[in-house]
mmCIF file of C-alpha atoms and ligand atoms in Angstrom:
data_model
loop_
_atom_site.group_PDB
_atom_site.id
_atom_site.type_symbol
_atom_site.label_atom_id
_atom_site.label_comp_id
_atom_site.label_asym_id
_atom_site.label_seq_id
_atom_site.Cartn_x
_atom_site.Cartn_y
_atom_site.Cartn_z
ATOM 1 C CA MET P 922 70.607 -12.010 -79.060
ATOM 2 C CA ALA P 923 69.372 -14.886 -76.953
ATOM 3 C CA TYR P 924 70.541 -13.213 -73.766
ATOM 4 C CA ALA P 925 69.312 -9.735 -74.477
ATOM 5 C CA VAL P 926 66.818 -8.499 -71.948
ATOM 6 C CA SER P 927 65.346 -5.059 -72.176
ATOM 7 C CA ASN P 928 66.576 -2.635 -69.615
ATOM 8 C CA ASN P 929 63.598 -2.737 -67.326
ATOM 9 C CA PRO P 930 63.484 -4.075 -63.799
ATOM 10 C CA THR P 931 60.900 -6.779 -64.348
ATOM 11 C CA SER P 932 62.720 -8.364 -67.245
ATOM 12 C CA ILE P 933 66.034 -8.212 -65.388
ATOM 13 C CA VAL P 934 64.465 -10.040 -62.442
ATOM 14 C CA LYS P 935 62.955 -12.613 -64.763
ATOM 15 C CA ALA P 936 66.250 -13.130 -66.573
ATOM 16 C CA PHE P 937 68.003 -13.532 -63.230
ATOM 17 C CA GLN P 938 65.515 -16.186 -62.142
ATOM 18 C CA ASP P 939 65.990 -18.064 -65.410
ATOM 19 C CA LEU P 940 69.696 -18.608 -64.712
ATOM 20 C CA GLU P 941 70.963 -21.901 -63.331
ATOM 21 C CA ILE P 942 70.895 -21.989 -59.539
ATOM 22 C CA ASP P 943 74.650 -21.711 -59.080
ATOM 23 C CA GLN P 944 74.840 -18.917 -61.631
ATOM 24 C CA GLN P 945 72.252 -17.011 -59.634
ATOM 25 C CA LEU P 946 74.401 -17.362 -56.533
ATOM 26 C CA ALA P 947 77.536 -16.421 -58.435
ATOM 27 C CA LEU P 948 75.911 -13.382 -60.036
ATOM 28 C CA PHE P 949 74.550 -12.262 -56.694
ATOM 29 C CA TRP P 950 78.064 -12.472 -55.316
ATOM 30 C CA PHE P 951 79.482 -10.391 -58.180
ATOM 31 C CA ILE P 952 76.761 -7.837 -57.573
ATOM 32 C CA TYR P 953 77.745 -7.658 -53.939
ATOM 33 C CA THR P 954 81.418 -7.133 -54.778
ATOM 34 C CA GLU P 955 80.446 -4.418 -57.237
ATOM 35 C CA MET P 956 78.082 -2.473 -55.037
ATOM 36 C CA GLY P 957 79.094 -3.663 -51.591
ATOM 37 C CA LYS P 958 80.678 -0.344 -50.750
ATOM 38 C CA SER P 959 77.532 1.609 -51.511
ATOM 39 C CA ILE P 960 75.389 -0.570 -49.232
ATOM 40 C CA THR P 961 75.282 1.079 -45.859
ATOM 41 C CA PRO P 962 73.873 -1.223 -43.237
ATOM 42 C CA ALA P 963 74.018 1.849 -41.005
ATOM 43 C CA ALA P 964 70.688 2.772 -42.575
ATOM 44 C CA PRO P 965 68.675 0.080 -40.780
ATOM 45 C CA ALA P 966 67.499 2.474 -38.097
ATOM 46 C CA ALA P 967 65.530 4.290 -40.752
ATOM 47 C CA SER P 968 64.415 1.173 -42.537
ATOM 48 C CA THR P 969 62.027 -1.701 -42.133
ATOM 49 C CA ALA P 970 64.818 -4.286 -41.895
ATOM 50 C CA SER P 971 64.862 -6.205 -38.663
ATOM 51 C CA GLU P 972 68.534 -6.486 -37.837
ATOM 52 C CA PRO P 973 68.199 -9.005 -34.966
ATOM 53 C CA ILE P 974 66.028 -11.303 -37.069
ATOM 54 C CA ALA P 975 68.385 -11.242 -40.049
ATOM 55 C CA GLN P 976 71.322 -11.742 -37.699
ATOM 56 C CA GLY P 977 69.603 -14.654 -35.931
ATOM 57 C CA LEU P 978 68.995 -16.490 -39.171
ATOM 58 C CA PHE P 979 72.503 -15.724 -40.356
ATOM 59 C CA ASP P 980 73.966 -17.112 -37.108
ATOM 60 C CA GLN P 981 72.191 -20.422 -37.705
ATOM 61 C CA VAL P 982 73.733 -20.684 -41.156
ATOM 62 C CA LYS P 983 77.149 -19.681 -39.847
ATOM 63 C CA GLU P 984 77.138 -22.705 -37.503
ATOM 64 C CA MET P 985 76.862 -25.104 -40.442
ATOM 65 C CA SER P 986 79.613 -26.720 -42.473
ATOM 66 C CA HIS P 987 80.578 -24.966 -45.710
ATOM 67 C CA GLU P 988 78.794 -27.615 -47.764
ATOM 68 C CA GLU P 989 75.622 -27.189 -45.762
ATOM 69 C CA GLN P 990 75.860 -23.417 -46.085
ATOM 70 C CA LEU P 991 75.968 -23.716 -49.847
ATOM 71 C CA GLN P 992 73.062 -26.156 -49.830
ATOM 72 C CA VAL P 993 70.973 -23.812 -47.686
ATOM 73 C CA GLN P 994 71.469 -21.028 -50.205
ATOM 74 C CA ARG P 995 70.635 -23.281 -53.129
ATOM 75 C CA ASP P 996 67.521 -24.421 -51.247
ATOM 76 C CA LEU P 997 66.376 -20.833 -50.814
ATOM 77 C CA ILE P 998 66.507 -20.309 -54.550
ATOM 78 C CA THR P 999 64.756 -23.593 -55.381
ATOM 79 C CA HIS P 1000 62.148 -23.134 -52.604
ATOM 80 C CA LYS P 1001 63.144 -26.423 -51.030
ATOM 81 C CA ASN P 1002 61.242 -26.865 -47.823
ATOM 82 C CA SER P 1003 63.769 -26.638 -44.997
ATOM 83 C CA LEU P 1004 63.783 -24.961 -41.618
ATOM 84 C CA ILE P 1005 65.912 -22.103 -42.928
ATOM 85 C CA SER P 1006 63.714 -21.752 -46.020
ATOM 86 C CA ARG P 1007 60.619 -21.462 -43.844
ATOM 87 C CA GLU P 1008 62.179 -19.015 -41.437
ATOM 88 C CA TYR P 1009 63.435 -16.996 -44.378
ATOM 89 C CA GLY P 1010 59.973 -17.009 -45.953
ATOM 90 C CA ALA P 1011 58.553 -15.278 -42.902
ATOM 91 C CA LEU P 1012 60.909 -12.279 -43.152
ATOM 92 C CA SER P 1013 60.034 -8.932 -44.690
ATOM 93 C CA ASP P 1014 61.628 -8.225 -48.058
ATOM 94 C CA THR P 1015 64.097 -5.742 -46.622
ATOM 95 C CA THR P 1016 65.085 -8.167 -43.865
ATOM 96 C CA LYS P 1017 65.656 -10.790 -46.567
ATOM 97 C CA LEU P 1018 67.997 -8.349 -48.297
ATOM 98 C CA LEU P 1019 69.832 -7.724 -45.083
ATOM 99 C CA PHE P 1020 70.188 -11.482 -44.546
ATOM 100 C CA TRP P 1021 71.798 -11.901 -48.009
ATOM 101 C CA TYR P 1022 74.010 -8.959 -47.271
ATOM 102 C CA LEU P 1023 75.179 -10.628 -44.027
ATOM 103 C CA LEU P 1024 75.901 -13.821 -45.968
ATOM 104 C CA ALA P 1025 78.018 -11.893 -48.450
ATOM 105 C CA VAL P 1026 79.969 -10.203 -45.655
ATOM 106 C CA GLY P 1027 80.383 -13.650 -44.059
ATOM 107 C CA MET P 1028 81.807 -14.949 -47.335
ATOM 108 C CA GLU P 1029 84.400 -12.199 -47.247
ATOM 109 C CA GLN P 1030 85.301 -13.172 -43.702
ATOM 110 C CA GLN P 1031 85.260 -16.849 -44.724
ATOM 111 C CA THR P 1032 82.780 -17.765 -42.007
ATOM 112 C CA ILE P 1033 80.515 -18.553 -44.966
ATOM 113 C CA ILE P 1034 81.698 -20.708 -47.870
ATOM 114 C CA PRO P 1035 83.652 -18.363 -50.139
ATOM 115 C CA MET P 1036 83.465 -18.175 -53.901
ATOM 116 C CA PRO P 1037 86.111 -20.158 -55.743
ATOM 117 C CA SER P 1038 88.499 -17.443 -56.906
ATOM 118 C CA ASP P 1039 88.472 -18.650 -60.506
ATOM 119 C CA TYR P 1040 84.687 -18.854 -60.829
ATOM 120 C CA GLN P 1041 83.372 -17.361 -64.058
ATOM 121 C CA LEU P 1042 79.972 -15.992 -64.838
ATOM 122 C CA SER P 1043 78.182 -17.588 -67.758
ATOM 123 C CA GLU P 1044 77.430 -15.345 -70.713
ATOM 124 C CA PRO P 1045 73.786 -14.765 -69.777
ATOM 125 C CA ALA P 1046 74.744 -13.998 -66.175
ATOM 126 C CA GLN P 1047 77.407 -11.546 -67.320
ATOM 127 C CA SER P 1048 74.885 -9.844 -69.562
ATOM 128 C CA ILE P 1049 72.490 -9.352 -66.657
ATOM 129 C CA PHE P 1050 75.357 -8.088 -64.513
ATOM 130 C CA ASP P 1051 76.244 -5.491 -67.157
ATOM 131 C CA GLN P 1052 72.665 -4.263 -67.282
ATOM 132 C CA ILE P 1053 72.369 -3.999 -63.526
ATOM 133 C CA LYS P 1054 75.525 -1.870 -63.454
ATOM 134 C CA GLU P 1055 73.841 0.597 -65.820
ATOM 135 C CA ILE P 1056 70.855 1.425 -63.676
ATOM 136 C CA ASP P 1057 70.696 3.718 -60.676
ATOM 137 C CA PHE P 1058 71.034 2.613 -57.072
ATOM 138 C CA GLU P 1059 67.360 2.922 -56.142
ATOM 139 C CA GLN P 1060 66.311 0.783 -59.070
ATOM 140 C CA GLN P 1061 68.987 -1.756 -58.248
ATOM 141 C CA ILE P 1062 67.585 -2.089 -54.734
ATOM 142 C CA THR P 1063 64.113 -2.617 -56.175
ATOM 143 C CA ILE P 1064 65.458 -5.386 -58.386
ATOM 144 C CA PHE P 1065 67.280 -7.104 -55.540
ATOM 145 C CA ARG P 1066 64.153 -6.931 -53.405
ATOM 146 C CA ASP P 1067 62.177 -8.543 -56.193
ATOM 147 C CA ILE P 1068 64.837 -11.224 -56.529
ATOM 148 C CA VAL P 1069 65.106 -12.159 -52.841
ATOM 149 C CA SER P 1070 61.410 -11.752 -52.053
ATOM 150 C CA PRO P 1071 60.070 -15.020 -53.551
ATOM 151 C CA MET P 1072 63.010 -17.128 -52.335
ATOM 152 C CA GLY P 1073 62.549 -19.645 -49.548
ATOM 153 C CA VAL P 1074 59.224 -21.102 -48.539
ATOM 154 C CA ASP P 1075 56.221 -19.050 -47.578
ATOM 155 C CA SER P 1076 54.523 -21.566 -45.299
ATOM 156 C CA THR P 1077 51.395 -19.453 -45.014
ATOM 157 C CA ALA P 1078 50.874 -19.817 -48.767
ATOM 158 C CA MET P 1079 51.267 -23.598 -48.852
ATOM 159 C CA GLY P 1080 48.921 -26.461 -48.262
ATOM 160 C CA SER P 1081 49.661 -29.062 -45.612
ATOM 161 C CA ALA P 1082 50.721 -31.587 -48.242
ATOM 162 C CA GLN P 1083 53.677 -29.432 -49.165
ATOM 163 C CA THR P 1084 54.746 -28.305 -45.730
ATOM 164 C CA GLY P 1085 54.260 -31.694 -44.165
ATOM 165 C CA ILE P 1086 52.722 -30.151 -41.074
HETATM 166 O O1 LIG C 2566 82.035 -23.804 -55.224
HETATM 167 O O2 LIG C 2566 66.588 -0.272 -46.489
HETATM 168 C C1 LIG C 2566 78.868 -21.455 -56.463
HETATM 169 C C2 LIG C 2566 69.780 -2.774 -45.975
HETATM 170 C C3 LIG C 2566 79.288 -22.798 -57.141
HETATM 171 C C4 LIG C 2566 69.408 -1.722 -44.944
HETATM 172 C C5 LIG C 2566 79.447 -21.330 -55.075
HETATM 173 C C6 LIG C 2566 69.348 -2.355 -47.366
HETATM 174 C C7 LIG C 2566 80.683 -23.111 -56.996
HETATM 175 C C8 LIG C 2566 67.998 -1.360 -45.008
HETATM 176 C C9 LIG C 2566 77.372 -21.552 -56.383
HETATM 177 C C10 LIG C 2566 79.243 -20.319 -57.353
HETATM 178 C C11 LIG C 2566 71.272 -2.915 -45.855
HETATM 179 C C12 LIG C 2566 69.113 -4.070 -45.617
HETATM 180 C C13 LIG C 2566 80.507 -22.125 -54.680
HETATM 181 C C14 LIG C 2566 68.277 -1.493 -47.514
HETATM 182 C C15 LIG C 2566 81.127 -23.067 -55.584
HETATM 183 C C16 LIG C 2566 67.561 -0.980 -46.366
HETATM 184 C C17 LIG C 2566 78.860 -20.457 -54.063
HETATM 185 C C18 LIG C 2566 69.968 -2.834 -48.591
HETATM 186 C C19 LIG C 2566 81.071 -22.086 -53.308
HETATM 187 C C20 LIG C 2566 67.798 -1.038 -48.853
HETATM 188 C C21 LIG C 2566 78.324 -19.239 -54.229
HETATM 189 C C22 LIG C 2566 70.486 -4.030 -48.787
HETATM 190 C C23 LIG C 2566 77.688 -18.483 -53.154
HETATM 191 C C24 LIG C 2566 71.106 -4.512 -50.009
HETATM 192 C C25 LIG C 2566 77.595 -19.096 -51.798
HETATM 193 C C26 LIG C 2566 71.110 -3.679 -51.224
HETATM 194 C C27 LIG C 2566 77.225 -17.232 -53.421
HETATM 195 C C28 LIG C 2566 71.662 -5.735 -49.970
HETATM 196 C C29 LIG C 2566 76.573 -16.377 -52.487
HETATM 197 C C30 LIG C 2566 72.311 -6.411 -51.051
HETATM 198 C C31 LIG C 2566 76.282 -15.097 -52.795
HETATM 199 C C32 LIG C 2566 72.853 -7.623 -50.849
HETATM 200 C C33 LIG C 2566 75.719 -14.115 -51.887
HETATM 201 C C34 LIG C 2566 73.530 -8.420 -51.819
HETATM 202 C C35 LIG C 2566 75.432 -12.887 -52.391
HETATM 203 C C36 LIG C 2566 73.944 -9.644 -51.385
HETATM 204 C C37 LIG C 2566 75.502 -14.455 -50.472
HETATM 205 C C38 LIG C 2566 73.734 -7.945 -53.188
HETATM 206 C C39 LIG C 2566 74.861 -11.828 -51.630
HETATM 207 C C40 LIG C 2566 74.569 -10.640 -52.177
#
């Protein structure tokens, strides 16, 4: 039962964050493919997401090579201090979600490095995926917000030694 996490949002988020970096990316991708159709970016008018800001950051990533695009996403998860990580850190949580959504759509269009078609989720990642599928849409959104929120670098929260500025 090493991978069992109780069906509550906080423990799902924690379990997600405990996965290896690439497994986090892979699981996030599987989540997108599962629920992609129910995400309606048409909602932004009524939301706090800033579409131009998410789009602007996405466009910077789109310009990069596939390898760099993957590195940027790994850096977000590991809080590596990069320009993208800092810009990301300044976004609102909902804008962060929109940014990840744009990346996923970009992966489908192959403007962003796509998933290898034979990529498999590890057992713990699959277990988290199964639990996320069980819960309702609103709770899923809450979980994703909690997952994307701490990613990147919040430069306002760091000392000068860490930011180098
Ligand atoms: O080769 O209120 C591996 C809005 C290694 C509207 C890899 C919303 C091997 C307003 C790492 C696997 C729409 C914003 C490669 C709400 C290898 C609003 C790469 C909701 C290549 C609520 C893996 C938004 C990679 C929502 C690159 C719910 C994986 C948004 C990348 C949800 C995975 C967004 C990505 C989701 C996953 C986005 C980019 C679930 C993105 C998922």
